[in-house]
PDB file of C-alpha atoms in Angstrom:
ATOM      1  CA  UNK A   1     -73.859  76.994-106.123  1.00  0.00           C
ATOM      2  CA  UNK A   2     -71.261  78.364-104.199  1.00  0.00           C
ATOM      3  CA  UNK A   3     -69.697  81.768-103.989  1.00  0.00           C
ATOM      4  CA  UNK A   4     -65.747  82.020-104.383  1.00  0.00           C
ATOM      5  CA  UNK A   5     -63.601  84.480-102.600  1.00  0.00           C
ATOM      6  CA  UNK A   6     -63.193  86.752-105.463  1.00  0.00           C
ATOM      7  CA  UNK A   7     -67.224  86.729-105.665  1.00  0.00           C
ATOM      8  CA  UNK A   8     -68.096  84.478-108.714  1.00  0.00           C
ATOM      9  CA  UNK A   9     -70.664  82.271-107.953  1.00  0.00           C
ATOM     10  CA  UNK A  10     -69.576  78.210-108.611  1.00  0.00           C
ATOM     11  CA  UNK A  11     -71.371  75.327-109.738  1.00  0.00           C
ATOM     12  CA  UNK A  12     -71.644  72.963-107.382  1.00  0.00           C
ATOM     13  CA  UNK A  13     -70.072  69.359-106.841  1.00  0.00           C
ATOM     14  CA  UNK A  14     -73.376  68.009-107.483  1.00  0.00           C
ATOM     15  CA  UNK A  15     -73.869  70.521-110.327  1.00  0.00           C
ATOM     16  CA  UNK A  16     -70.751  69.318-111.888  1.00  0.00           C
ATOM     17  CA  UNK A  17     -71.423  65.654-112.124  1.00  0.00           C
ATOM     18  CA  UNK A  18     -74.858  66.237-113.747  1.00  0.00           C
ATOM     19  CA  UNK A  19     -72.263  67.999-117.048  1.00  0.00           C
ATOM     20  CA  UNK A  20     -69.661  64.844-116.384  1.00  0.00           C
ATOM     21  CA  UNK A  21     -72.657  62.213-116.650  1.00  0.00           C
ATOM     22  CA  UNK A  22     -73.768  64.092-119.387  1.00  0.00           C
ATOM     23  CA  UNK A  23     -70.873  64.535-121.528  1.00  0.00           C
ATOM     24  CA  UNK A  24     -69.777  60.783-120.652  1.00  0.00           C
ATOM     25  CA  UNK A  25     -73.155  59.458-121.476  1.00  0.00           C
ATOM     26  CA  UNK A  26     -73.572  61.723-124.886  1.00  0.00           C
ATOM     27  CA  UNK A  27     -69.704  61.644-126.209  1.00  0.00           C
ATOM     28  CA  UNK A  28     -67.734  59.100-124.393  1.00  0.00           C
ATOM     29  CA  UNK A  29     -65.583  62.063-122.753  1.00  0.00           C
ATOM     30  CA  UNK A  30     -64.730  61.607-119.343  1.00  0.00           C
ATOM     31  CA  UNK A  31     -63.899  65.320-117.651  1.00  0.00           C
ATOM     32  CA  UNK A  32     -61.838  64.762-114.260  1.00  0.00           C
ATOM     33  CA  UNK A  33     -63.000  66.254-111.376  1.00  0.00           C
ATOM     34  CA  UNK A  34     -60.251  69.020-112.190  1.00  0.00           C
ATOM     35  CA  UNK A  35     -61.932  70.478-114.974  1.00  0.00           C
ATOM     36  CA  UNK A  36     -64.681  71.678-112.825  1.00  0.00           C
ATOM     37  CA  UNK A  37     -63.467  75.323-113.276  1.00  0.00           C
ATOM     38  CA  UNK A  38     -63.129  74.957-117.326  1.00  0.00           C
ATOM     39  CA  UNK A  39     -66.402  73.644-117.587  1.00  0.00           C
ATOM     40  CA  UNK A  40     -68.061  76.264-115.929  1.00  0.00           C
ATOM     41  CA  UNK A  41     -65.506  78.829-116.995  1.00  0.00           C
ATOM     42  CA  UNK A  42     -66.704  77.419-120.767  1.00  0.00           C
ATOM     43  CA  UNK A  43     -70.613  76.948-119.629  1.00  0.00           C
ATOM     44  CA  UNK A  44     -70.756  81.039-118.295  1.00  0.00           C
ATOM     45  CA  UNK A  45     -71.041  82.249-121.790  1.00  0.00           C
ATOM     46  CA  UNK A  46     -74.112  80.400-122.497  1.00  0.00           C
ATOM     47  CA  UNK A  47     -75.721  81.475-119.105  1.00  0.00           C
ATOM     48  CA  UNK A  48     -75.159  84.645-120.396  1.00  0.00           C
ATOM     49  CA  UNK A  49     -76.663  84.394-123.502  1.00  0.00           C
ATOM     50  CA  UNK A  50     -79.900  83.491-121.987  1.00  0.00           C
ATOM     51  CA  UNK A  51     -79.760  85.620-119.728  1.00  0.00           C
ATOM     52  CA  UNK A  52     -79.618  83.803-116.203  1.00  0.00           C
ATOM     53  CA  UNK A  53     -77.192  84.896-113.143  1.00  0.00           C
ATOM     54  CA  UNK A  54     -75.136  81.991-112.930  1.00  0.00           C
ATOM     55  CA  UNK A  55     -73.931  78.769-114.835  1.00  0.00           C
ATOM     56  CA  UNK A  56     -76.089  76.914-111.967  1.00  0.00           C
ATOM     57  CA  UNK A  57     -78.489  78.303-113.207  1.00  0.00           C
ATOM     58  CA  UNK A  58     -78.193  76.971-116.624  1.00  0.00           C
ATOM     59  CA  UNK A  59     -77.674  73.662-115.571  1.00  0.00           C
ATOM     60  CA  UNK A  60     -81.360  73.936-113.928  1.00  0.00           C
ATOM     61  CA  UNK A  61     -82.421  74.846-117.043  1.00  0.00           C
ATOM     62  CA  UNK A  62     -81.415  71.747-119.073  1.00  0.00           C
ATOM     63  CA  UNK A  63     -82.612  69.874-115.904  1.00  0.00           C
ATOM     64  CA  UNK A  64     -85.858  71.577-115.806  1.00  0.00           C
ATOM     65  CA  UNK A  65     -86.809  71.926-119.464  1.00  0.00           C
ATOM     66  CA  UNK A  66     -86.824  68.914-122.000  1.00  0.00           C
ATOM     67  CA  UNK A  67     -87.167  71.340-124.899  1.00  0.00           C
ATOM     68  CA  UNK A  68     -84.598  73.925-123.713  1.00  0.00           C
ATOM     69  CA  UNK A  69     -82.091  70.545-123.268  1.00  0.00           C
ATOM     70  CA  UNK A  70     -83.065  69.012-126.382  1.00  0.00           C
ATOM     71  CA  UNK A  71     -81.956  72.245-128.289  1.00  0.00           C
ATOM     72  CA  UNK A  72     -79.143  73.287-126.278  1.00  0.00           C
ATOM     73  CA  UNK A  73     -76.643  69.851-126.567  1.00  0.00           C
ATOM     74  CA  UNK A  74     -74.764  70.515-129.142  1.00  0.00           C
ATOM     75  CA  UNK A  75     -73.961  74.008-128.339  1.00  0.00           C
ATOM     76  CA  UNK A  76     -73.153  72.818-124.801  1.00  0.00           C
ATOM     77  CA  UNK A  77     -70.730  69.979-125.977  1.00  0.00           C
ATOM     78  CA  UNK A  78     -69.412  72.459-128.457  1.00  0.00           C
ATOM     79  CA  UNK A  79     -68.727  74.621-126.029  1.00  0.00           C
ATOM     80  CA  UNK A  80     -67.133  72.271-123.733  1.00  0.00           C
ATOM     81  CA  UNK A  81     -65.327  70.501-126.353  1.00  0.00           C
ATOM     82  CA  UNK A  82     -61.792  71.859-127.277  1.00  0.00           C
ATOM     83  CA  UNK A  83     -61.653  71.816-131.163  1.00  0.00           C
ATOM     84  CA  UNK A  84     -58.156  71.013-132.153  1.00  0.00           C
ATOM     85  CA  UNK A  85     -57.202  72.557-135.925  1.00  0.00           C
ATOM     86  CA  UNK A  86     -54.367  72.291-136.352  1.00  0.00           C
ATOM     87  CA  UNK A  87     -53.884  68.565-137.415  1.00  0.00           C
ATOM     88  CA  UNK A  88     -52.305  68.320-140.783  1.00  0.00           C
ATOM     89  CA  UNK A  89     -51.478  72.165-140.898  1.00  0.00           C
ATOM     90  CA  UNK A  90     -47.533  71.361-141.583  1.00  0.00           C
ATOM     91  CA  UNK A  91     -46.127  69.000-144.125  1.00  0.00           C
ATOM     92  CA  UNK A  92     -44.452  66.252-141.627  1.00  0.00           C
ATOM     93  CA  UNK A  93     -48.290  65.459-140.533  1.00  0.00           C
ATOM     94  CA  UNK A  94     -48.638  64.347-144.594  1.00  0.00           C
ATOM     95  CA  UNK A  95     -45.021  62.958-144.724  1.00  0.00           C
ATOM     96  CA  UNK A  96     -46.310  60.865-141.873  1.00  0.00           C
ATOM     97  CA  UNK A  97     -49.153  59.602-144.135  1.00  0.00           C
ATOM     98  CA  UNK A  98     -47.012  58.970-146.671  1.00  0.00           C
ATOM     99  CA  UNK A  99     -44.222  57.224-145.230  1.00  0.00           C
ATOM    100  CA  UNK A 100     -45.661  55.615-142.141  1.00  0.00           C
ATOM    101  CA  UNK A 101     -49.029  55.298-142.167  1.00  0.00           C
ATOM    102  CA  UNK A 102     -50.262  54.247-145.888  1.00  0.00           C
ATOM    103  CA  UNK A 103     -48.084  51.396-146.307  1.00  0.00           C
ATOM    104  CA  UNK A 104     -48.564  49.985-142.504  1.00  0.00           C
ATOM    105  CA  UNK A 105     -52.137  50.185-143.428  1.00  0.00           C
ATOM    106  CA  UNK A 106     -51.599  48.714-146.962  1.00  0.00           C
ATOM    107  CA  UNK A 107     -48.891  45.899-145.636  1.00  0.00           C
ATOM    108  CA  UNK A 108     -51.603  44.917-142.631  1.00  0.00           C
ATOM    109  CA  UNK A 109     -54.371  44.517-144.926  1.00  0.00           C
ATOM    110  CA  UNK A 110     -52.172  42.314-147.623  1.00  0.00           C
ATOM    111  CA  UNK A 111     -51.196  40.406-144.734  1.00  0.00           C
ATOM    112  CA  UNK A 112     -55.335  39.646-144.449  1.00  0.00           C
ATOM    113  CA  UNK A 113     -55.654  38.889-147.887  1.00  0.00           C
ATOM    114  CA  UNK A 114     -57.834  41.881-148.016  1.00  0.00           C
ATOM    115  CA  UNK A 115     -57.154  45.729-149.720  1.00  0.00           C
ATOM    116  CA  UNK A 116     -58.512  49.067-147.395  1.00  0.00           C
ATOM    117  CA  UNK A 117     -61.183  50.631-149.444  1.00  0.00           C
ATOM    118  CA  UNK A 118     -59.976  53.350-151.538  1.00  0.00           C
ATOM    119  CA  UNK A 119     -62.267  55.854-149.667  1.00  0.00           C
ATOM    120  CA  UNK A 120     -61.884  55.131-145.932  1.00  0.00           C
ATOM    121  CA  UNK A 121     -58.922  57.651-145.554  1.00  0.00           C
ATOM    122  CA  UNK A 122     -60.594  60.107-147.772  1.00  0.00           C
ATOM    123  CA  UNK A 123     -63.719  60.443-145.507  1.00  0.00           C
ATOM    124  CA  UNK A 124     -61.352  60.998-142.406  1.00  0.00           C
ATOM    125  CA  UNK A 125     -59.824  63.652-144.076  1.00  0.00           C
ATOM    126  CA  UNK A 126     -60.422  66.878-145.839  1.00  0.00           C
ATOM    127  CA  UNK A 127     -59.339  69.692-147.831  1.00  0.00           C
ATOM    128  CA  UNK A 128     -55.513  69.120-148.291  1.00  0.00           C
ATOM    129  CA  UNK A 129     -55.552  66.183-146.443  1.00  0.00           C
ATOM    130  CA  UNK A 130     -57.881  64.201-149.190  1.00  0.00           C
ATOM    131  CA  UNK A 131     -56.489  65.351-151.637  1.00  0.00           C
ATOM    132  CA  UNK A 132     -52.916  64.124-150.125  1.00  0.00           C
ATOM    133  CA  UNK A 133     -54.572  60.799-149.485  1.00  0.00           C
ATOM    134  CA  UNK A 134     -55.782  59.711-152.926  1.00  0.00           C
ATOM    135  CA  UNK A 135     -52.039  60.714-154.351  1.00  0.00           C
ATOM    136  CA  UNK A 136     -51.167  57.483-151.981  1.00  0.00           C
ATOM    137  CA  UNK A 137     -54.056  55.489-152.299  1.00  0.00           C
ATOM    138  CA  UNK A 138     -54.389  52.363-154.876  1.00  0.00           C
TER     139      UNK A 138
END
């Protein structure tokens, strides 16, 4: 932990590659060394919330404590995590669907002698979405 000039403490390099290895090892996301400052920018609130000093501090926590890490992934992916929401918000995303994506899908699996199962798209989507999807599905 180091202490920048404005007087917020920092996680250190060491610090930081403990939450890369993590996240790469738990969700396949790899955070460049850039994102050092997000992370712990996004990790501060949970410090916080537990009451410690410092995000370094947190991190010795999950190191430290098998229960504490067991029970505190999720929120710490979550919180690293951007959640995008906006995907099919605004009718070109379902235009897309309709024009463009159903009947590549449908055309590559005719090609294979095979038909996509009525309910793949329909998991991958919801609300609107699903309901947009098995209008175009056979």
């Amino acid at each position: 932990m180091t202490e920048s000039q404005f007087g917020i403490t920092t996680i250190s390099d060491e610090e930081f590659q403990f939450i890369k290895s993590l996240m790469y090892k738990e969700t396949g996301i790899f955070l460049a060394d850039h994102k050092k400052i997000m992370v712990q920018s996004r990790l501060n609130g949970r410090a916080k919330h537990f009451g410690l000093k410092s995000v370094s501090e947190y991190i010795a926590r999950l190191r430290a404590d098998h229960g504490f890490f067991n029970s505190e992934l999720t929120e710490l992916i979550n919180r690293i995590t951007t959640n995008k929401t906006d995907f099919f918000r605004e009718n070109h995303h379902f235009e897309f669907l309709k024009d463009t994506f159903f009947p590549s899908l449908e055309e590559k699996a005719s090609k294979n002698g095979k038909k996509y199962p009525k309910n793949l798209v329909q998991r991958l989507l919801d609300g609107r979405g699903a309901v947009h999807t098995r209008d175009h599905l056979p």
